[in-house]
mmCIF file of N, CA and C in Angstrom:
data_model
loop_
_atom_site.group_PDB
_atom_site.id
_atom_site.type_symbol
_atom_site.label_atom_id
_atom_site.label_comp_id
_atom_site.label_asym_id
_atom_site.label_seq_id
_atom_site.Cartn_x
_atom_site.Cartn_y
_atom_site.Cartn_z
ATOM 1 N N MET A 1 48.771 -17.067 -86.236
ATOM 2 C CA MET A 1 47.454 -17.098 -85.644
ATOM 3 C C MET A 1 46.827 -18.488 -85.732
ATOM 4 N N ASP A 2 47.027 -19.159 -86.828
ATOM 5 C CA ASP A 2 46.408 -20.450 -87.066
ATOM 6 C C ASP A 2 46.909 -21.496 -86.083
ATOM 7 N N SER A 3 48.185 -21.452 -85.684
ATOM 8 C CA SER A 3 48.733 -22.445 -84.766
ATOM 9 C C SER A 3 48.182 -22.274 -83.351
ATOM 10 N N LYS A 4 47.858 -21.046 -82.932
ATOM 11 C CA LYS A 4 47.280 -20.836 -81.603
ATOM 12 C C LYS A 4 45.880 -21.432 -81.527
ATOM 13 N N GLY A 5 45.128 -21.332 -82.586
ATOM 14 C CA GLY A 5 43.787 -21.919 -82.617
ATOM 15 C C GLY A 5 43.849 -23.434 -82.582
ATOM 16 N N GLN A 6 44.848 -23.992 -83.257
ATOM 17 C CA GLN A 6 44.994 -25.437 -83.278
ATOM 18 C C GLN A 6 45.381 -25.945 -81.885
ATOM 19 N N VAL A 7 46.246 -25.228 -81.184
ATOM 20 C CA VAL A 7 46.649 -25.614 -79.821
ATOM 21 C C VAL A 7 45.437 -25.571 -78.892
ATOM 22 N N SER A 8 44.628 -24.550 -79.014
ATOM 23 C CA SER A 8 43.423 -24.447 -78.190
ATOM 24 C C SER A 8 42.465 -25.590 -78.488
ATOM 25 N N LEU A 9 42.293 -25.923 -79.745
ATOM 26 C CA LEU A 9 41.408 -27.019 -80.123
ATOM 27 C C LEU A 9 41.943 -28.345 -79.595
ATOM 28 N N GLU A 10 43.237 -28.574 -79.693
ATOM 29 C CA GLU A 10 43.833 -29.805 -79.171
ATOM 30 C C GLU A 10 43.682 -29.870 -77.651
ATOM 31 N N TYR A 11 43.870 -28.761 -76.975
ATOM 32 C CA TYR A 11 43.704 -28.705 -75.525
ATOM 33 C C TYR A 11 42.269 -29.065 -75.144
ATOM 34 N N LEU A 12 41.291 -28.477 -75.817
ATOM 35 C CA LEU A 12 39.886 -28.780 -75.539
ATOM 36 C C LEU A 12 39.573 -30.245 -75.811
ATOM 37 N N LEU A 13 40.113 -30.799 -76.885
ATOM 38 C CA LEU A 13 39.869 -32.196 -77.228
ATOM 39 C C LEU A 13 40.461 -33.125 -76.160
ATOM 40 N N ILE A 14 41.689 -32.875 -75.744
ATOM 41 C CA ILE A 14 42.334 -33.691 -74.714
ATOM 42 C C ILE A 14 41.583 -33.558 -73.381
ATOM 43 N N PHE A 15 41.189 -32.357 -73.032
ATOM 44 C CA PHE A 15 40.431 -32.136 -71.793
ATOM 45 C C PHE A 15 39.097 -32.872 -71.833
ATOM 46 N N SER A 16 38.400 -32.821 -72.951
ATOM 47 C CA SER A 16 37.097 -33.489 -73.094
ATOM 48 C C SER A 16 37.247 -34.999 -72.983
ATOM 49 N N ILE A 17 38.236 -35.567 -73.636
ATOM 50 C CA ILE A 17 38.456 -37.014 -73.568
ATOM 51 C C ILE A 17 38.826 -37.421 -72.145
ATOM 52 N N SER A 18 39.662 -36.661 -71.480
ATOM 53 C CA SER A 18 40.044 -36.957 -70.091
ATOM 54 C C SER A 18 38.828 -36.918 -69.174
ATOM 55 N N LEU A 19 37.968 -35.939 -69.382
ATOM 56 C CA LEU A 19 36.754 -35.823 -68.570
ATOM 57 C C LEU A 19 35.815 -37.003 -68.808
ATOM 58 N N ILE A 20 35.673 -37.425 -70.042
ATOM 59 C CA ILE A 20 34.813 -38.578 -70.355
ATOM 60 C C ILE A 20 35.367 -39.843 -69.712
ATOM 61 N N ILE A 21 36.671 -40.046 -69.794
ATOM 62 C CA ILE A 21 37.285 -41.225 -69.175
ATOM 63 C C ILE A 21 37.086 -41.192 -67.660
ATOM 64 N N LEU A 22 37.253 -40.046 -67.052
ATOM 65 C CA LEU A 22 37.041 -39.905 -65.612
ATOM 66 C C LEU A 22 35.605 -40.263 -65.223
ATOM 67 N N ILE A 23 34.649 -39.785 -65.989
ATOM 68 C CA ILE A 23 33.238 -40.063 -65.705
ATOM 69 C C ILE A 23 32.928 -41.538 -65.867
ATOM 70 N N VAL A 24 33.464 -42.156 -66.911
ATOM 71 C CA VAL A 24 33.197 -43.575 -67.164
ATOM 72 C C VAL A 24 33.678 -44.443 -66.010
ATOM 73 N N PHE A 25 34.800 -44.094 -65.395
ATOM 74 C CA PHE A 25 35.325 -44.908 -64.301
ATOM 75 C C PHE A 25 34.725 -44.564 -62.945
ATOM 76 N N THR A 26 34.337 -43.345 -62.722
ATOM 77 C CA THR A 26 33.830 -42.964 -61.397
ATOM 78 C C THR A 26 32.328 -43.140 -61.244
ATOM 79 N N LEU A 27 31.565 -43.095 -62.311
ATOM 80 C CA LEU A 27 30.111 -43.210 -62.207
ATOM 81 C C LEU A 27 29.669 -44.558 -61.623
ATOM 82 N N PRO A 28 30.216 -45.701 -62.073
ATOM 83 C CA PRO A 28 29.811 -46.966 -61.437
ATOM 84 C C PRO A 28 30.178 -47.031 -59.954
ATOM 85 N N LEU A 29 31.315 -46.456 -59.580
ATOM 86 C CA LEU A 29 31.691 -46.451 -58.177
ATOM 87 C C LEU A 29 30.739 -45.593 -57.352
ATOM 88 N N LEU A 30 30.314 -44.488 -57.923
ATOM 89 C CA LEU A 30 29.369 -43.605 -57.247
ATOM 90 C C LEU A 30 28.025 -44.310 -57.062
ATOM 91 N N GLU A 31 27.582 -45.010 -58.087
ATOM 92 C CA GLU A 31 26.305 -45.720 -58.002
ATOM 93 C C GLU A 31 26.354 -46.802 -56.930
ATOM 94 N N GLN A 32 27.450 -47.544 -56.885
ATOM 95 C CA GLN A 32 27.594 -48.599 -55.879
ATOM 96 C C GLN A 32 27.619 -48.013 -54.467
ATOM 97 N N SER A 33 28.332 -46.929 -54.288
ATOM 98 C CA SER A 33 28.395 -46.335 -52.950
ATOM 99 C C SER A 33 27.046 -45.755 -52.537
ATOM 100 N N MET A 34 26.291 -45.225 -53.487
ATOM 101 C CA MET A 34 24.950 -44.721 -53.164
ATOM 102 C C MET A 34 24.028 -45.872 -52.773
ATOM 103 N N ASP A 35 24.105 -47.001 -53.492
ATOM 104 C CA ASP A 35 23.295 -48.171 -53.145
ATOM 105 C C ASP A 35 23.626 -48.650 -51.736
ATOM 106 N N ASN A 36 24.910 -48.711 -51.409
ATOM 107 C CA ASN A 36 25.322 -49.127 -50.067
ATOM 108 C C ASN A 36 24.808 -48.162 -49.003
ATOM 109 N N THR A 37 24.838 -46.880 -49.303
ATOM 110 C CA THR A 37 24.338 -45.878 -48.365
ATOM 111 C C THR A 37 22.837 -46.043 -48.141
ATOM 112 N N PHE A 38 22.089 -46.274 -49.208
ATOM 113 C CA PHE A 38 20.640 -46.481 -49.065
ATOM 114 C C PHE A 38 20.341 -47.754 -48.293
ATOM 115 N N ASP A 39 21.129 -48.815 -48.503
ATOM 116 C CA ASP A 39 20.944 -50.054 -47.752
ATOM 117 C C ASP A 39 21.160 -49.830 -46.259
ATOM 118 N N VAL A 40 22.195 -49.096 -45.918
ATOM 119 C CA VAL A 40 22.472 -48.808 -44.510
ATOM 120 C C VAL A 40 21.348 -47.969 -43.914
ATOM 121 N N SER A 41 20.882 -46.997 -44.658
ATOM 122 C CA SER A 41 19.793 -46.140 -44.182
ATOM 123 C C SER A 41 18.518 -46.952 -43.946
ATOM 124 N N ASP A 42 18.178 -47.836 -44.894
ATOM 125 C CA ASP A 42 16.995 -48.687 -44.730
ATOM 126 C C ASP A 42 17.142 -49.614 -43.530
ATOM 127 N N SER A 43 18.332 -50.160 -43.334
ATOM 128 C CA SER A 43 18.579 -51.052 -42.202
ATOM 129 C C SER A 43 18.421 -50.319 -40.874
ATOM 130 N N ILE A 44 18.955 -49.131 -40.802
ATOM 131 C CA ILE A 44 18.859 -48.348 -39.563
ATOM 132 C C ILE A 44 17.411 -47.978 -39.260
ATOM 133 N N LYS A 45 16.668 -47.572 -40.277
ATOM 134 C CA LYS A 45 15.252 -47.211 -40.091
ATOM 135 C C LYS A 45 14.446 -48.424 -39.621
ATOM 136 N N THR A 46 14.672 -49.576 -40.265
ATOM 137 C CA THR A 46 13.949 -50.784 -39.873
ATOM 138 C C THR A 46 14.316 -51.203 -38.458
ATOM 139 N N LYS A 47 15.592 -51.126 -38.123
ATOM 140 C CA LYS A 47 16.022 -51.502 -36.771
ATOM 141 C C LYS A 47 15.430 -50.560 -35.725
ATOM 142 N N ALA A 48 15.318 -49.284 -36.046
ATOM 143 C CA ALA A 48 14.713 -48.329 -35.116
ATOM 144 C C ALA A 48 13.235 -48.661 -34.879
ATOM 145 N N ASP A 49 12.518 -49.002 -35.950
ATOM 146 C CA ASP A 49 11.105 -49.372 -35.809
ATOM 147 C C ASP A 49 10.948 -50.647 -34.986
ATOM 148 N N LEU A 50 11.789 -51.648 -35.267
ATOM 149 C CA LEU A 50 11.724 -52.891 -34.500
ATOM 150 C C LEU A 50 12.094 -52.664 -33.043
ATOM 151 N N SER A 51 13.024 -51.756 -32.800
ATOM 152 C CA SER A 51 13.421 -51.445 -31.419
ATOM 153 C C SER A 51 12.270 -50.834 -30.627
ATOM 154 N N LYS A 52 11.475 -49.992 -31.284
ATOM 155 C CA LYS A 52 10.313 -49.403 -30.607
ATOM 156 C C LYS A 52 9.335 -50.489 -30.181
ATOM 157 N N ILE A 53 9.079 -51.434 -31.089
ATOM 158 C CA ILE A 53 8.158 -52.533 -30.774
ATOM 159 C C ILE A 53 8.746 -53.409 -29.667
ATOM 160 N N ALA A 54 10.034 -53.753 -29.791
ATOM 161 C CA ALA A 54 10.685 -54.617 -28.802
ATOM 162 C C ALA A 54 10.698 -53.970 -27.419
ATOM 163 N N GLN A 55 10.954 -52.679 -27.364
ATOM 164 C CA GLN A 55 10.971 -51.982 -26.074
ATOM 165 C C GLN A 55 9.593 -52.025 -25.424
ATOM 166 N N ALA A 56 8.549 -51.810 -26.226
ATOM 167 C CA ALA A 56 7.189 -51.860 -25.678
ATOM 168 C C ALA A 56 6.846 -53.271 -25.193
ATOM 169 N N ILE A 57 7.263 -54.291 -25.951
ATOM 170 C CA ILE A 57 7.007 -55.679 -25.536
ATOM 171 C C ILE A 57 7.705 -55.962 -24.208
ATOM 172 N N ASN A 58 8.966 -55.558 -24.095
ATOM 173 C CA ASN A 58 9.717 -55.794 -22.848
ATOM 174 C C ASN A 58 9.100 -55.045 -21.670
ATOM 175 N N GLU A 59 8.605 -53.836 -21.906
ATOM 176 C CA GLU A 59 7.978 -53.066 -20.824
ATOM 177 C C GLU A 59 6.685 -53.727 -20.360
ATOM 178 N N VAL A 60 5.871 -54.190 -21.300
ATOM 179 C CA VAL A 60 4.618 -54.861 -20.918
ATOM 180 C C VAL A 60 4.930 -56.143 -20.154
ATOM 181 N N TYR A 61 5.914 -56.897 -20.628
ATOM 182 C CA TYR A 61 6.296 -58.122 -19.930
ATOM 183 C C TYR A 61 6.811 -57.800 -18.526
ATOM 184 N N GLY A 62 7.607 -56.760 -18.423
ATOM 185 C CA GLY A 62 8.156 -56.371 -17.127
ATOM 186 C C GLY A 62 7.093 -55.863 -16.159
ATOM 187 N N ASP A 63 6.084 -55.166 -16.676
ATOM 188 C CA ASP A 63 5.026 -54.618 -15.821
ATOM 189 C C ASP A 63 4.006 -55.675 -15.418
ATOM 190 N N GLY A 64 3.903 -56.749 -16.185
ATOM 191 C CA GLY A 64 3.016 -57.860 -15.818
ATOM 192 C C GLY A 64 1.588 -57.684 -16.329
ATOM 193 N N GLN A 65 0.730 -58.555 -15.832
ATOM 194 C CA GLN A 65 -0.666 -58.567 -16.268
ATOM 195 C C GLN A 65 -1.336 -57.237 -15.989
ATOM 196 N N GLY A 66 -2.175 -56.830 -16.930
ATOM 197 C CA GLY A 66 -2.904 -55.575 -16.801
ATOM 198 C C GLY A 66 -2.171 -54.395 -17.426
ATOM 199 N N SER A 67 -0.987 -54.609 -17.956
ATOM 200 C CA SER A 67 -0.250 -53.491 -18.549
ATOM 201 C C SER A 67 -0.491 -53.405 -20.053
ATOM 202 N N LYS A 68 -0.197 -52.216 -20.583
ATOM 203 C CA LYS A 68 -0.493 -51.952 -21.995
ATOM 204 C C LYS A 68 0.450 -50.861 -22.496
ATOM 205 N N GLN A 69 0.931 -51.000 -23.720
ATOM 206 C CA GLN A 69 1.791 -50.006 -24.361
ATOM 207 C C GLN A 69 1.305 -49.791 -25.792
ATOM 208 N N THR A 70 1.437 -48.567 -26.259
ATOM 209 C CA THR A 70 1.091 -48.226 -27.637
ATOM 210 C C THR A 70 2.346 -47.730 -28.345
ATOM 211 N N VAL A 71 2.546 -48.209 -29.569
ATOM 212 C CA VAL A 71 3.717 -47.838 -30.363
ATOM 213 C C VAL A 71 3.239 -47.228 -31.670
ATOM 214 N N TYR A 72 3.821 -46.093 -32.027
ATOM 215 C CA TYR A 72 3.497 -45.414 -33.277
ATOM 216 C C TYR A 72 4.686 -45.500 -34.218
ATOM 217 N N LEU A 73 4.444 -45.982 -35.431
ATOM 218 C CA LEU A 73 5.498 -46.110 -36.432
ATOM 219 C C LEU A 73 5.123 -45.348 -37.689
ATOM 220 N N ASP A 74 6.127 -44.866 -38.393
ATOM 221 C CA ASP A 74 5.935 -44.254 -39.705
ATOM 222 C C ASP A 74 6.754 -45.086 -40.700
ATOM 223 N N ILE A 75 6.073 -45.925 -41.460
ATOM 224 C CA ILE A 75 6.728 -46.882 -42.353
ATOM 225 C C ILE A 75 6.997 -46.222 -43.708
ATOM 226 N N ASP A 76 8.276 -46.302 -44.158
ATOM 227 C CA ASP A 76 8.668 -45.715 -45.441
ATOM 228 C C ASP A 76 8.435 -46.655 -46.619
ATOM 229 N N LYS A 77 8.685 -47.949 -46.392
ATOM 230 C CA LYS A 77 8.557 -48.962 -47.440
ATOM 231 C C LYS A 77 7.765 -50.129 -46.891
ATOM 232 N N PRO A 78 7.056 -50.851 -47.747
ATOM 233 C CA PRO A 78 6.340 -52.032 -47.258
ATOM 234 C C PRO A 78 7.307 -53.011 -46.584
ATOM 235 N N VAL A 79 6.860 -53.584 -45.475
ATOM 236 C CA VAL A 79 7.720 -54.471 -44.698
ATOM 237 C C VAL A 79 6.860 -55.522 -43.995
ATOM 238 N N LYS A 80 7.461 -56.679 -43.742
ATOM 239 C CA LYS A 80 6.795 -57.731 -42.973
ATOM 240 C C LYS A 80 7.546 -57.870 -41.656
ATOM 241 N N ILE A 81 6.820 -57.754 -40.561
ATOM 242 C CA ILE A 81 7.412 -57.868 -39.227
ATOM 243 C C ILE A 81 6.936 -59.172 -38.595
ATOM 244 N N ASP A 82 7.895 -59.990 -38.160
ATOM 245 C CA ASP A 82 7.601 -61.256 -37.489
ATOM 246 C C ASP A 82 7.858 -61.087 -36.003
ATOM 247 N N ILE A 83 6.904 -61.555 -35.198
ATOM 248 C CA ILE A 83 7.021 -61.419 -33.739
ATOM 249 C C ILE A 83 6.807 -62.787 -33.108
ATOM 250 N N THR A 84 7.735 -63.184 -32.251
ATOM 251 C CA THR A 84 7.600 -64.405 -31.469
ATOM 252 C C THR A 84 7.853 -64.059 -30.008
ATOM 253 N N LYS A 85 7.789 -65.068 -29.133
ATOM 254 C CA LYS A 85 8.055 -64.767 -27.728
ATOM 255 C C LYS A 85 9.529 -64.502 -27.464
ATOM 256 N N ASN A 86 10.400 -64.800 -28.459
ATOM 257 C CA ASN A 86 11.840 -64.608 -28.272
ATOM 258 C C ASN A 86 12.438 -63.436 -29.042
ATOM 259 N N HIS A 87 11.791 -63.020 -30.115
ATOM 260 C CA HIS A 87 12.391 -61.954 -30.923
ATOM 261 C C HIS A 87 11.358 -61.234 -31.797
ATOM 262 N N VAL A 88 11.777 -60.062 -32.257
ATOM 263 C CA VAL A 88 11.050 -59.283 -33.257
ATOM 264 C C VAL A 88 12.007 -59.173 -34.434
ATOM 265 N N SER A 89 11.543 -59.531 -35.639
ATOM 266 C CA SER A 89 12.463 -59.527 -36.781
ATOM 267 C C SER A 89 11.767 -59.074 -38.055
ATOM 268 N N SER A 90 12.603 -58.720 -39.014
ATOM 269 C CA SER A 90 12.118 -58.316 -40.332
ATOM 270 C C SER A 90 13.243 -58.552 -41.333
ATOM 271 N N LYS A 91 12.875 -58.902 -42.543
ATOM 272 C CA LYS A 91 13.852 -59.065 -43.616
ATOM 273 C C LYS A 91 13.678 -57.910 -44.592
ATOM 274 N N ILE A 92 14.807 -57.310 -44.958
ATOM 275 C CA ILE A 92 14.765 -56.239 -45.949
ATOM 276 C C ILE A 92 15.550 -56.676 -47.176
ATOM 277 N N LYS A 93 15.115 -56.199 -48.316
ATOM 278 C CA LYS A 93 15.793 -56.517 -49.569
ATOM 279 C C LYS A 93 16.817 -55.429 -49.854
ATOM 280 N N LEU A 94 18.062 -55.853 -50.050
ATOM 281 C CA LEU A 94 19.139 -54.921 -50.349
ATOM 282 C C LEU A 94 19.170 -54.616 -51.849
ATOM 283 N N LYS A 95 19.918 -53.605 -52.221
ATOM 284 C CA LYS A 95 20.000 -53.187 -53.625
ATOM 285 C C LYS A 95 20.629 -54.251 -54.516
ATOM 286 N N ASN A 96 21.446 -55.143 -53.932
ATOM 287 C CA ASN A 96 22.062 -56.209 -54.726
ATOM 288 C C ASN A 96 21.204 -57.479 -54.733
ATOM 289 N N ASN A 97 19.925 -57.338 -54.392
ATOM 290 C CA ASN A 97 18.913 -58.399 -54.391
ATOM 291 C C ASN A 97 19.132 -59.473 -53.328
ATOM 292 N N GLN A 98 19.982 -59.224 -52.350
ATOM 293 C CA GLN A 98 20.125 -60.126 -51.221
ATOM 294 C C GLN A 98 19.159 -59.714 -50.123
ATOM 295 N N GLN A 99 18.895 -60.641 -49.207
ATOM 296 C CA GLN A 99 18.024 -60.371 -48.067
ATOM 297 C C GLN A 99 18.881 -60.201 -46.814
ATOM 298 N N LYS A 100 18.500 -59.263 -45.965
ATOM 299 C CA LYS A 100 19.164 -59.072 -44.680
ATOM 300 C C LYS A 100 18.107 -59.140 -43.600
ATOM 301 N N GLU A 101 18.348 -59.997 -42.611
ATOM 302 C CA GLU A 101 17.407 -60.106 -41.498
ATOM 303 C C GLU A 101 17.885 -59.230 -40.353
ATOM 304 N N ILE A 102 16.957 -58.433 -39.856
ATOM 305 C CA ILE A 102 17.219 -57.607 -38.677
ATOM 306 C C ILE A 102 16.393 -58.207 -37.550
ATOM 307 N N ARG A 103 17.062 -58.500 -36.443
ATOM 308 C CA ARG A 103 16.411 -59.228 -35.361
ATOM 309 C C ARG A 103 16.764 -58.595 -34.022
ATOM 310 N N ILE A 104 15.744 -58.438 -33.195
ATOM 311 C CA ILE A 104 15.945 -57.910 -31.846
ATOM 312 C C ILE A 104 15.312 -58.890 -30.854
ATOM 313 N N GLU A 105 16.104 -59.296 -29.892
ATOM 314 C CA GLU A 105 15.651 -60.270 -28.895
ATOM 315 C C GLU A 105 14.717 -59.603 -27.880
ATOM 316 N N VAL A 106 13.685 -60.337 -27.473
ATOM 317 C CA VAL A 106 12.736 -59.869 -26.456
ATOM 318 C C VAL A 106 12.398 -61.025 -25.523
ATOM 319 N N ILE A 107 11.793 -60.684 -24.408
ATOM 320 C CA ILE A 107 11.224 -61.676 -23.499
ATOM 321 C C ILE A 107 9.744 -61.352 -23.419
ATOM 322 N N SER A 108 8.907 -62.325 -23.765
ATOM 323 C CA SER A 108 7.471 -62.042 -23.766
ATOM 324 C C SER A 108 6.658 -63.304 -23.614
ATOM 325 N N LYS A 109 5.392 -63.129 -23.555
ATOM 326 C CA LYS A 109 4.410 -64.215 -23.556
ATOM 327 C C LYS A 109 3.511 -64.051 -24.778
ATOM 328 N N LEU A 110 4.114 -63.705 -25.921
ATOM 329 C CA LEU A 110 3.354 -63.497 -27.150
ATOM 330 C C LEU A 110 3.319 -64.767 -27.991
ATOM 331 N N GLU A 111 2.216 -64.966 -28.662
ATOM 332 C CA GLU A 111 2.123 -66.027 -29.648
ATOM 333 C C GLU A 111 2.826 -65.554 -30.919
ATOM 334 N N LYS A 112 3.287 -66.491 -31.722
ATOM 335 C CA LYS A 112 3.958 -66.130 -32.976
ATOM 336 C C LYS A 112 2.948 -65.470 -33.912
ATOM 337 N N THR A 113 3.337 -64.316 -34.458
ATOM 338 C CA THR A 113 2.463 -63.580 -35.367
ATOM 339 C C THR A 113 3.290 -62.758 -36.347
ATOM 340 N N SER A 114 2.667 -62.352 -37.429
ATOM 341 C CA SER A 114 3.332 -61.527 -38.444
ATOM 342 C C SER A 114 2.402 -60.409 -38.874
ATOM 343 N N PHE A 115 3.016 -59.302 -39.273
ATOM 344 C CA PHE A 115 2.273 -58.162 -39.790
ATOM 345 C C PHE A 115 2.907 -57.730 -41.107
ATOM 346 N N LYS A 116 2.104 -57.646 -42.148
ATOM 347 C CA LYS A 116 2.568 -57.079 -43.413
ATOM 348 C C LYS A 116 2.102 -55.625 -43.437
ATOM 349 N N LEU A 117 3.062 -54.720 -43.431
ATOM 350 C CA LEU A 117 2.739 -53.304 -43.319
ATOM 351 C C LEU A 117 3.016 -52.581 -44.626
ATOM 352 N N SER A 118 2.094 -51.754 -45.023
ATOM 353 C CA SER A 118 2.298 -50.893 -46.177
ATOM 354 C C SER A 118 2.851 -49.554 -45.686
ATOM 355 N N GLU A 119 3.125 -48.663 -46.604
ATOM 356 C CA GLU A 119 3.664 -47.351 -46.226
ATOM 357 C C GLU A 119 2.635 -46.554 -45.442
ATOM 358 N N GLY A 120 3.136 -45.708 -44.553
ATOM 359 C CA GLY A 120 2.248 -44.823 -43.807
ATOM 360 C C GLY A 120 2.406 -44.966 -42.311
ATOM 361 N N LYS A 121 1.553 -44.280 -41.589
ATOM 362 C CA LYS A 121 1.587 -44.291 -40.129
ATOM 363 C C LYS A 121 0.819 -45.504 -39.613
ATOM 364 N N LYS A 122 1.442 -46.217 -38.669
ATOM 365 C CA LYS A 122 0.855 -47.426 -38.093
ATOM 366 C C LYS A 122 0.888 -47.328 -36.574
ATOM 367 N N THR A 123 -0.114 -47.939 -35.941
ATOM 368 C CA THR A 123 -0.207 -47.964 -34.487
ATOM 369 C C THR A 123 -0.317 -49.410 -34.027
ATOM 370 N N PHE A 124 0.538 -49.791 -33.079
ATOM 371 C CA PHE A 124 0.491 -51.123 -32.487
ATOM 372 C C PHE A 124 0.167 -50.988 -31.009
ATOM 373 N N VAL A 125 -0.638 -51.923 -30.530
ATOM 374 C CA VAL A 125 -0.959 -51.983 -29.103
ATOM 375 C C VAL A 125 -0.490 -53.336 -28.587
ATOM 376 N N ILE A 126 0.348 -53.290 -27.566
ATOM 377 C CA ILE A 126 0.830 -54.494 -26.910
ATOM 378 C C ILE A 126 0.242 -54.488 -25.516
ATOM 379 N N GLU A 127 -0.448 -55.582 -25.157
ATOM 380 C CA GLU A 127 -1.051 -55.627 -23.825
ATOM 381 C C GLU A 127 -1.015 -57.034 -23.260
ATOM 382 N N TRP A 128 -1.100 -57.080 -21.952
ATOM 383 C CA TRP A 128 -1.184 -58.343 -21.229
ATOM 384 C C TRP A 128 -2.422 -58.256 -20.366
ATOM 385 N N PRO A 129 -3.533 -58.806 -20.863
ATOM 386 C CA PRO A 129 -4.797 -58.692 -20.131
ATOM 387 C C PRO A 129 -4.730 -59.353 -18.741
ATOM 388 N N GLU A 130 -5.552 -58.830 -17.850
ATOM 389 C CA GLU A 130 -5.661 -59.412 -16.508
ATOM 390 C C GLU A 130 -6.111 -60.863 -16.626
ATOM 391 N N ASN A 131 -5.599 -61.720 -15.745
ATOM 392 C CA ASN A 131 -5.960 -63.140 -15.666
ATOM 393 C C ASN A 131 -5.741 -63.879 -16.991
ATOM 394 N N SER A 132 -4.735 -63.490 -17.744
ATOM 395 C CA SER A 132 -4.417 -64.169 -19.010
ATOM 396 C C SER A 132 -2.978 -64.654 -18.957
ATOM 397 N N GLN A 133 -2.741 -65.796 -19.550
ATOM 398 C CA GLN A 133 -1.388 -66.340 -19.583
ATOM 399 C C GLN A 133 -0.549 -65.708 -20.696
ATOM 400 N N ASN A 134 -1.216 -65.191 -21.743
ATOM 401 C CA ASN A 134 -0.490 -64.681 -22.896
ATOM 402 C C ASN A 134 -0.716 -63.192 -23.107
ATOM 403 N N MET A 135 0.313 -62.564 -23.645
ATOM 404 C CA MET A 135 0.222 -61.173 -24.067
ATOM 405 C C MET A 135 -0.377 -61.173 -25.474
ATOM 406 N N ILE A 136 -0.886 -60.019 -25.903
ATOM 407 C CA ILE A 136 -1.395 -59.893 -27.257
ATOM 408 C C ILE A 136 -0.837 -58.612 -27.890
ATOM 409 N N ILE A 137 -0.701 -58.662 -29.191
ATOM 410 C CA ILE A 137 -0.285 -57.498 -29.949
ATOM 411 C C ILE A 137 -1.206 -57.384 -31.144
ATOM 412 N N HIS A 138 -1.664 -56.174 -31.388
ATOM 413 C CA HIS A 138 -2.536 -55.962 -32.553
ATOM 414 C C HIS A 138 -2.299 -54.570 -33.122
ATOM 415 N N GLN A 139 -2.669 -54.460 -34.371
ATOM 416 C CA GLN A 139 -2.504 -53.190 -35.076
ATOM 417 C C GLN A 139 -3.840 -52.482 -35.099
ATOM 418 N N GLU A 140 -3.813 -51.202 -34.812
ATOM 419 C CA GLU A 140 -5.061 -50.415 -34.844
ATOM 420 C C GLU A 140 -5.164 -49.636 -36.123
#
């Protein structure tokens, strides 16, 4: 009887050590893959928001003077959006502390401007007033 108990105890000990070794090696890999997944998700969300703004800018430019577009965004994390007559861009901080710039090209008559946005719902109005050489963009 005593030898069967010892075999069971040895089996449990070997199984426990194997499980601990498995966890020690796989946990860092899991953390890294989760960080990469969150980075991709943040990049896609930011690019989608910038695309909405860029599409509205291109539509106003295409429609000409007197046109106006409104864009509604739901911002998850604080972000700074830079807008020029050539592009709409934003830099996001990745989990490894590097910066990634997301940029979408546009054609417009906008002056260079930036918006620092906090979390929450935001509304942008892009318009090209009648008898004006430049388009304007503002946050409501």
